[in-house]
mmCIF file of C-alpha atoms and ligand atoms in Angstrom:
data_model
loop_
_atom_site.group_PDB
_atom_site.id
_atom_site.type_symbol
_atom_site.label_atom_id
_atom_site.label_comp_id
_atom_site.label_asym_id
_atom_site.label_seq_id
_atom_site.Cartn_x
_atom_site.Cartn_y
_atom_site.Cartn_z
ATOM 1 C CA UNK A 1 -174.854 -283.627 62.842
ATOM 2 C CA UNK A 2 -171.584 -284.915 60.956
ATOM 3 C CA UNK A 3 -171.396 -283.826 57.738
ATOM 4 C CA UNK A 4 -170.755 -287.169 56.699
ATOM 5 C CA UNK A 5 -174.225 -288.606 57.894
ATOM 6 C CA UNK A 6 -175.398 -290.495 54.965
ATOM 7 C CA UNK A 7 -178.935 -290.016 53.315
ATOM 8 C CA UNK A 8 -181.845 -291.539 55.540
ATOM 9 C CA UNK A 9 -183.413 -294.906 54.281
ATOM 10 C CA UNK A 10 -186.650 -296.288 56.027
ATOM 11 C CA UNK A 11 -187.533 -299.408 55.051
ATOM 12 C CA UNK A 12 -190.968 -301.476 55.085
ATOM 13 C CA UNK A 13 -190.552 -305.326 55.995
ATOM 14 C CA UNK A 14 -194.507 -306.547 54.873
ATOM 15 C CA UNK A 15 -192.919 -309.990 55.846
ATOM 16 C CA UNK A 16 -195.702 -312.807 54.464
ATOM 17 C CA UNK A 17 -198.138 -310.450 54.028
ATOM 18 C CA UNK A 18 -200.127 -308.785 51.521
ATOM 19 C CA UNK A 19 -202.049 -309.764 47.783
ATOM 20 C CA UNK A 20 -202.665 -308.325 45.082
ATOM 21 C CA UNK A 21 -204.994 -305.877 46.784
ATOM 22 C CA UNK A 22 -202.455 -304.286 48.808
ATOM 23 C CA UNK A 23 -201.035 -302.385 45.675
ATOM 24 C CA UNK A 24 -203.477 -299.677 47.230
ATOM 25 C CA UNK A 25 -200.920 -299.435 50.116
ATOM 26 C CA UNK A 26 -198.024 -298.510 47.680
ATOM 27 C CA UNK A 27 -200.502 -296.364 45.930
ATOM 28 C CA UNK A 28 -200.915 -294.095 48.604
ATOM 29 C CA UNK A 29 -197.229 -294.395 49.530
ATOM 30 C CA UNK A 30 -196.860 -292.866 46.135
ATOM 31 C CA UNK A 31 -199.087 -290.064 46.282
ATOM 32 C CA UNK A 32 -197.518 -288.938 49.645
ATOM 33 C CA UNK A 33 -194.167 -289.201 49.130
ATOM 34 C CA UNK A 34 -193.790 -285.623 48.298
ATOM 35 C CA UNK A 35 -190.656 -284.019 46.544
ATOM 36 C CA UNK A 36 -190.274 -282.294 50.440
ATOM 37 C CA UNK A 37 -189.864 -286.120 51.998
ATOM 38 C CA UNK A 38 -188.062 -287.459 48.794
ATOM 39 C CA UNK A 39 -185.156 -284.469 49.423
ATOM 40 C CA UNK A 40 -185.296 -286.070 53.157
ATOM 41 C CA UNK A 41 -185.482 -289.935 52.988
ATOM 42 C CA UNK A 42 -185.978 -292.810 50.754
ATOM 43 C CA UNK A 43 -188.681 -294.957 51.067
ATOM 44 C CA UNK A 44 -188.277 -298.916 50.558
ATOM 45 C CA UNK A 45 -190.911 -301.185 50.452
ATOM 46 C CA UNK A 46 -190.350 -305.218 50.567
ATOM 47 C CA UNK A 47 -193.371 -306.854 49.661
ATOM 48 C CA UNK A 48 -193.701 -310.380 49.409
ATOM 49 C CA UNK A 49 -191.887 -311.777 46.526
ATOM 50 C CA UNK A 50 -195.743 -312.708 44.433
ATOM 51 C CA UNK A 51 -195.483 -308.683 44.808
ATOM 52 C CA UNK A 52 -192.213 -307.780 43.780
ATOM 53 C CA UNK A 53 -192.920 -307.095 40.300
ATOM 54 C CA UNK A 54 -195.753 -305.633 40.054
ATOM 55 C CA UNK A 55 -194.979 -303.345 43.202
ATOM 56 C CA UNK A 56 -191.437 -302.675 41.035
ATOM 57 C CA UNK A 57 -193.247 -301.625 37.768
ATOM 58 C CA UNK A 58 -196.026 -299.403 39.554
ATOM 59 C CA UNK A 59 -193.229 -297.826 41.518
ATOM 60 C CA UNK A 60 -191.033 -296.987 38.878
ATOM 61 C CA UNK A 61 -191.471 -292.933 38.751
ATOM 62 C CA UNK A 62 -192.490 -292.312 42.287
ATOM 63 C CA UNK A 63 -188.368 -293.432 43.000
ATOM 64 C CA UNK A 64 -189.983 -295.542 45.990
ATOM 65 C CA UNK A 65 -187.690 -298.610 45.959
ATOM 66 C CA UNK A 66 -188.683 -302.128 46.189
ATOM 67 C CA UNK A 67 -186.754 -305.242 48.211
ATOM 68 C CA UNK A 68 -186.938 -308.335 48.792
ATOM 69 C CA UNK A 69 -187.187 -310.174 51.811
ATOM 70 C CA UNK A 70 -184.174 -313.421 50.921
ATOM 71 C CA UNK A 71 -182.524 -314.932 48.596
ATOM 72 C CA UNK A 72 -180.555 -317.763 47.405
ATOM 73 C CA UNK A 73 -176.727 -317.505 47.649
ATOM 74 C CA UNK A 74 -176.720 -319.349 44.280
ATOM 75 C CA UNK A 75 -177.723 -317.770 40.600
ATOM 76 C CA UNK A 76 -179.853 -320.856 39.652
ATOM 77 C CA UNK A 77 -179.736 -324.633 39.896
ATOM 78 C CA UNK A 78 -181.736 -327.398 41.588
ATOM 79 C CA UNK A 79 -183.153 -325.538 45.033
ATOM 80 C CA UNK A 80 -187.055 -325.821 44.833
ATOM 81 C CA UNK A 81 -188.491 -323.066 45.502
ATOM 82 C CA UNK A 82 -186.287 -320.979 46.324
ATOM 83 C CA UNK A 83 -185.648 -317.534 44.423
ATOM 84 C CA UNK A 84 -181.863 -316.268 43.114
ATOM 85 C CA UNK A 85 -181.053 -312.469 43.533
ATOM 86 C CA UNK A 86 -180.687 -312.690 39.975
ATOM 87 C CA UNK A 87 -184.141 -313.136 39.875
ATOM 88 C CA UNK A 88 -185.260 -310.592 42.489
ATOM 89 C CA UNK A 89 -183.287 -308.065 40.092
ATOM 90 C CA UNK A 90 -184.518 -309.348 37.288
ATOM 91 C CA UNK A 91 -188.299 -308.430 38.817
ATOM 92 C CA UNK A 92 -187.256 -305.443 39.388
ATOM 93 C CA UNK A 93 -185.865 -305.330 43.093
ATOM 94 C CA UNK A 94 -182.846 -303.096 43.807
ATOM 95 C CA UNK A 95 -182.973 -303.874 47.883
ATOM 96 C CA UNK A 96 -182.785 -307.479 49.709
ATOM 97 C CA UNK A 97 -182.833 -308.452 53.268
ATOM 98 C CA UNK A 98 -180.560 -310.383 54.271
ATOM 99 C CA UNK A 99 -180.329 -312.330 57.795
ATOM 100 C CA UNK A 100 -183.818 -311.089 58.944
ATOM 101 C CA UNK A 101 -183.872 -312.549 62.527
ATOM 102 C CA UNK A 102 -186.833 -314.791 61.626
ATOM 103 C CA UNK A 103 -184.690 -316.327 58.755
ATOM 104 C CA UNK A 104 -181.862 -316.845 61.319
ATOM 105 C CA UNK A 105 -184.892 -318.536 63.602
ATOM 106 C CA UNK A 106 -187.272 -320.426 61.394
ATOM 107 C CA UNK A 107 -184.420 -321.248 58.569
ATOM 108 C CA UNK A 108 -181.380 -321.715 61.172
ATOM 109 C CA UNK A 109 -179.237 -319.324 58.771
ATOM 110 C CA UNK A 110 -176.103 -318.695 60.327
ATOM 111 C CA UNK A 111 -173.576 -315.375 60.027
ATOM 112 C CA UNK A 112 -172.062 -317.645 56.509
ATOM 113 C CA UNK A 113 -175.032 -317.917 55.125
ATOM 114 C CA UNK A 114 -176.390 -314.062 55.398
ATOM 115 C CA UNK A 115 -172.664 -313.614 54.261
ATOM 116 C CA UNK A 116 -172.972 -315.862 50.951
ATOM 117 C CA UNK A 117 -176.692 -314.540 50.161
ATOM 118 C CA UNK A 118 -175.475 -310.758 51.189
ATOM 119 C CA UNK A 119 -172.613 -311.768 48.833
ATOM 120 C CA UNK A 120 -174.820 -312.915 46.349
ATOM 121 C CA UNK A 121 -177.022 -309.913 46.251
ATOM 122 C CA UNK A 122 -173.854 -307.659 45.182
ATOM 123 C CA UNK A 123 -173.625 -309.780 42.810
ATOM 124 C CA UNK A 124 -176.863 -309.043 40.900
ATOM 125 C CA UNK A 125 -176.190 -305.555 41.709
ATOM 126 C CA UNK A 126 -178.922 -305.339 44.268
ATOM 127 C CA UNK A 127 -178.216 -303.487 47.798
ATOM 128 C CA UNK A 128 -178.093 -306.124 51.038
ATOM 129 C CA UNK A 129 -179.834 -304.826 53.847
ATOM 130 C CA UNK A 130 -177.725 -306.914 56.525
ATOM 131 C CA UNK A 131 -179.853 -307.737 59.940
ATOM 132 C CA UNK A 132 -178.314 -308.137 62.942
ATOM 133 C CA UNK A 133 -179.448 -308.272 66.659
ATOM 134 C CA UNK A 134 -179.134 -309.901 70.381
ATOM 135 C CA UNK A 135 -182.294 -312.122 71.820
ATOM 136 C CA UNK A 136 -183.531 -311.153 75.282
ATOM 137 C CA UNK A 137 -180.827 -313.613 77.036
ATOM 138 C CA UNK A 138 -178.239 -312.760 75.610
ATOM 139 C CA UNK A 139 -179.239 -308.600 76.415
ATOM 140 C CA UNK A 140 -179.921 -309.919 79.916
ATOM 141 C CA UNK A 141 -176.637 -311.742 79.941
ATOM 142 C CA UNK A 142 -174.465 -308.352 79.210
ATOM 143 C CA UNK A 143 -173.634 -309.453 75.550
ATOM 144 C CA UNK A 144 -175.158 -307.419 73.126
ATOM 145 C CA UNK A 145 -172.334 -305.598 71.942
ATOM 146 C CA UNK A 146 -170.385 -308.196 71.360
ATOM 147 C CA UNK A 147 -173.071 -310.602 69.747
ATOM 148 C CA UNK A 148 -173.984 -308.206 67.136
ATOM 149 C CA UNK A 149 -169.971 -307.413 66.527
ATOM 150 C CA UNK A 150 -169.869 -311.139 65.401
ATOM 151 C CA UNK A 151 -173.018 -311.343 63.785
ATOM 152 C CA UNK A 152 -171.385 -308.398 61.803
ATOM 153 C CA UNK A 153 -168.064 -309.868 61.552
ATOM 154 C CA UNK A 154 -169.210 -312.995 59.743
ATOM 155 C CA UNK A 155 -171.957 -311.512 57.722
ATOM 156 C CA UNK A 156 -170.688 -308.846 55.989
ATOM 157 C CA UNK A 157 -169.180 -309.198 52.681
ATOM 158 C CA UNK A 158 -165.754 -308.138 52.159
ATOM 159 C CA UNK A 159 -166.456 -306.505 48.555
ATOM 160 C CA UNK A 160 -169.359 -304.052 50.858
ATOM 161 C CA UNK A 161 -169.563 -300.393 51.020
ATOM 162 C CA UNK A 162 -171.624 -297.803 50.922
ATOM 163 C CA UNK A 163 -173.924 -298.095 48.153
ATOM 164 C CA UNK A 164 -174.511 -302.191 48.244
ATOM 165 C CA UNK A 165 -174.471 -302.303 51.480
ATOM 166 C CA UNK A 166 -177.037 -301.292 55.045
ATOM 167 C CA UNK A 167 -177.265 -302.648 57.871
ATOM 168 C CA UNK A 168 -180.077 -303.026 59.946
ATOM 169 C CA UNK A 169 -180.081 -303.626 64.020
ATOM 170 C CA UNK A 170 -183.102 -305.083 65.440
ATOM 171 C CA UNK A 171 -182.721 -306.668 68.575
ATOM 172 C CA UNK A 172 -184.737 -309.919 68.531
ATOM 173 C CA UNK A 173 -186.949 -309.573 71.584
ATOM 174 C CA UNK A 174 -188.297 -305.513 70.173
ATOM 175 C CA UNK A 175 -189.467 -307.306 66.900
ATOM 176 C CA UNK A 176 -193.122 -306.874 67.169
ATOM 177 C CA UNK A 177 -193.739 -307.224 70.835
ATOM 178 C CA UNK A 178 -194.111 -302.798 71.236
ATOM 179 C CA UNK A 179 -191.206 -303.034 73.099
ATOM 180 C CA UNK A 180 -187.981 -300.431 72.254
ATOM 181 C CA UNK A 181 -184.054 -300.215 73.709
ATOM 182 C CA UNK A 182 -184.024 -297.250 75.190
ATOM 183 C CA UNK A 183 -182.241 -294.068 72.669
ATOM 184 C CA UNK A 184 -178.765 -294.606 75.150
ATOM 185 C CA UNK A 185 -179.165 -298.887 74.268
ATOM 186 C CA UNK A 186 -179.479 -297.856 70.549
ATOM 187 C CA UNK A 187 -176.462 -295.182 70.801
ATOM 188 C CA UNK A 188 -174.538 -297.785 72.223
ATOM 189 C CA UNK A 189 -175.285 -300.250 69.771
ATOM 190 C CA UNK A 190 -175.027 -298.268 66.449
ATOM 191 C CA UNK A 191 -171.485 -296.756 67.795
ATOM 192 C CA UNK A 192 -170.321 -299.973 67.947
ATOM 193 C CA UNK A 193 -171.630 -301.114 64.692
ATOM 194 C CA UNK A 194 -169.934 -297.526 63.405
ATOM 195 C CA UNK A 195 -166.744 -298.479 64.536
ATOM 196 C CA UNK A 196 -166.811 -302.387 63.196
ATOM 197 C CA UNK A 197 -168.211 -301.348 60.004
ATOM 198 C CA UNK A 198 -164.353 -299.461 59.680
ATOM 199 C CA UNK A 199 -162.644 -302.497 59.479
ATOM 200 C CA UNK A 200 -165.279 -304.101 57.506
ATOM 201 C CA UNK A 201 -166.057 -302.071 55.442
ATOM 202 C CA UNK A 202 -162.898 -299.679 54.902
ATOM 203 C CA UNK A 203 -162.135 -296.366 56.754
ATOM 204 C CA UNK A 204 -162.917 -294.495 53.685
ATOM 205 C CA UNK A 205 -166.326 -295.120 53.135
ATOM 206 C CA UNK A 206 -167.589 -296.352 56.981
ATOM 207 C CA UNK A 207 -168.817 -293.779 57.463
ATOM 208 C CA UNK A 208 -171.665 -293.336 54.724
ATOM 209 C CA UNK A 209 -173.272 -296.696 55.572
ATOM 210 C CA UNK A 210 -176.779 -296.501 56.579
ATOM 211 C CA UNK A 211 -177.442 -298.018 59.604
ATOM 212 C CA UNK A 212 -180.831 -298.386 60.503
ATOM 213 C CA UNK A 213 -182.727 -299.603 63.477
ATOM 214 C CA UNK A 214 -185.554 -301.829 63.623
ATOM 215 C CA UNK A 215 -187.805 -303.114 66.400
ATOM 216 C CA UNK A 216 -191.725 -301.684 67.214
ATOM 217 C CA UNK A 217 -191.018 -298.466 64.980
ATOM 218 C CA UNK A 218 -193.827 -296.715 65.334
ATOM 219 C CA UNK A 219 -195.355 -292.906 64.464
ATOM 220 C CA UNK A 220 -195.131 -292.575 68.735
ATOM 221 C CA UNK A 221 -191.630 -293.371 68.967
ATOM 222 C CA UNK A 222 -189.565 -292.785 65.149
ATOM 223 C CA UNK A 223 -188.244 -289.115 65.815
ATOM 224 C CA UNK A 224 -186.847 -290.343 69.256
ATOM 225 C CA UNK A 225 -185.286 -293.159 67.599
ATOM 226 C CA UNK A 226 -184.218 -291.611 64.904
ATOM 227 C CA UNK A 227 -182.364 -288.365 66.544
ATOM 228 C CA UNK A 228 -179.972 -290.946 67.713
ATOM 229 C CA UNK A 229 -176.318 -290.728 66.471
ATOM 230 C CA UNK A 230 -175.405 -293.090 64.080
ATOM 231 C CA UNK A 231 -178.984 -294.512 63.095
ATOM 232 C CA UNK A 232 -179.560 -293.318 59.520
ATOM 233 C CA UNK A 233 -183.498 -295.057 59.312
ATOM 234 C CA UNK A 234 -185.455 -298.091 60.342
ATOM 235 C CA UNK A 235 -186.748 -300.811 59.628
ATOM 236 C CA UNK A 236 -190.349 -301.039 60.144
ATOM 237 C CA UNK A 237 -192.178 -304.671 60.134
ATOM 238 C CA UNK A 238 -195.879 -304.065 61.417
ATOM 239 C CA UNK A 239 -196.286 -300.092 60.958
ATOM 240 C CA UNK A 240 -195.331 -300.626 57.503
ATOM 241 C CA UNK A 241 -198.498 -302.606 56.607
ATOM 242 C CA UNK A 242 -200.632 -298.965 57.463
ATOM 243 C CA UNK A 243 -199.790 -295.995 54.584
ATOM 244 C CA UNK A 244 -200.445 -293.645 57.365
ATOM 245 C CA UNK A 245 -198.365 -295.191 59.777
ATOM 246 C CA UNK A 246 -195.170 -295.379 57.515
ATOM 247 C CA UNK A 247 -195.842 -292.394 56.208
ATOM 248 C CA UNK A 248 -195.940 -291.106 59.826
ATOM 249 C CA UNK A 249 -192.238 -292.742 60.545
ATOM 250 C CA UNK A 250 -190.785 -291.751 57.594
ATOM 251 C CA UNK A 251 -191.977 -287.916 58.138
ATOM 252 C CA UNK A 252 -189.916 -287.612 61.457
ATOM 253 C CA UNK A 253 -187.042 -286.629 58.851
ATOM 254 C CA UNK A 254 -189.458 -283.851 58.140
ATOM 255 C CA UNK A 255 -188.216 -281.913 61.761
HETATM 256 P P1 PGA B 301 -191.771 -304.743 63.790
HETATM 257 O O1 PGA B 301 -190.807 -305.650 62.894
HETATM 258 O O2 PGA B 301 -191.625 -303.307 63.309
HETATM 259 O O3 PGA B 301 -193.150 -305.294 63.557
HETATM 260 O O4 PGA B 301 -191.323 -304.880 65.205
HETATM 261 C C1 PGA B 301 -189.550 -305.185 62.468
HETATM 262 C C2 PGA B 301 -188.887 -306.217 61.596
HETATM 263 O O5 PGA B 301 -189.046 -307.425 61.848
HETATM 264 O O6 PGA B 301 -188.195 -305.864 60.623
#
């Protein structure tokens, strides 16, 4: 372990789910995230933005963090229903997603626009957690190194570093279908993200990045996946939605 290896982060992605009622989820989030687990990882939960609020004022205390799931690139103006970072801040947000691949899908947001809205998150002072990740064909076709360079390449704020900045690799075709890369796929992958994030990010500060992976995270598989150099957390869409389950990932920091 290098002693640089920056401070785990796992990360809940409810996507567009959850009410009111789920504030019983965070609840027991709370009660389990022990000073032992604290000292290990930090815990981030993105709600749905009805939730962010509420979610950010019952968290405050338990230092479980709260994110978003988008935002705007712009601080305010004439886009109907859509929500600023400014605003996500002001709820009480410190985290955003940014280029989730189901944005990239169902919105057609390209590498410019994660850029501009990762951009725009530094500018409220929130941290962008940057997604990136090849579809099936393109694995298939041999390309996933160099599709998630570019992805990288073109979405990643110049002003990033270590603190407003994590990335997150989830390949497209792991999101929520059970299946995984194996650990050598994900070595591969986070090496190479390792070594772009030093010219994107700057050689001095590269390395403290969290880089976390994301794909059918589960309690069976999170210590394998998360022994693997250069992944610093996950990203965890489904498992997130059960206490026990994230509670579950999040405690394979525990050894
Ligand atoms: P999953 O989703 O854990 O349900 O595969 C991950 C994500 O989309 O962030």
């Amino acid at each position: 372990m290098s002693v640089d290896r920056p401070r785990p982060l796992v990360a809940g992605n409810w996507k567009m789910n959850g009410l009111k009622s789920s504030g019983e989820i965070l609840s027991a989030l709370q009660t389990s995230y022990t000073p032992g687990l604290k000292a290990k990882v930090e815990l981030v939960v993105c709600p749905p933005a009805t939730l962010v609020h509420s979610f950010a004022v019952a968290s405050v205390g338990s230092r479980i963090a709260i994110g978003a799931q988008d935002c705007h690139a712009k601080e305010s103006g004439a886009y109907t229903g859509d929500l600023s970072a400014e605003m996500l801040a002001d709820a009480g947000a410190t985290y955003v997603l940014a280029g989730h691949s189901e944005r990239r899908q169902y919105h057609k947001e390209k590498d410019a626009d994660v850029c501009a809205k990762a951009m725009a998150a530094h500018r409220a002072g929130l941290t962008a957690i940057v997604c990136v990740g090849e579809t099936r064909e393109e694995r298939e076709a041999g390309k996933t190194i160099a599709v998630v360079r570019k992805q990288l390449r073109g979405s990643i704020p110049v002003d990033s570093n270590s603190h407003n900045l994590v990335v997150a690799y989830e390949p497209v075709w792991a999101i929520g279908t059970g299946l995984t890369p194996t650990a050598a796929d994900v070595a591969e992958v986070h090496a190479a993200i390792r070594d772009e994030l030093k010219r994107l990010v700057g050689k001095a500060d590269h390395a403290k990045v969290r880089i976390l992976y994301g794909g059918s995270v589960k309690p069976s598989n999170a210590a394998e996946l998360m022994a693997v150099e250069n992944v610093n957390g996950a990203l965890v869409g489904g498992a997130s939605l059960v206490a026990a389950d994230f509670l579950a990932i999040a405690g394979a920091y525990l050894g």
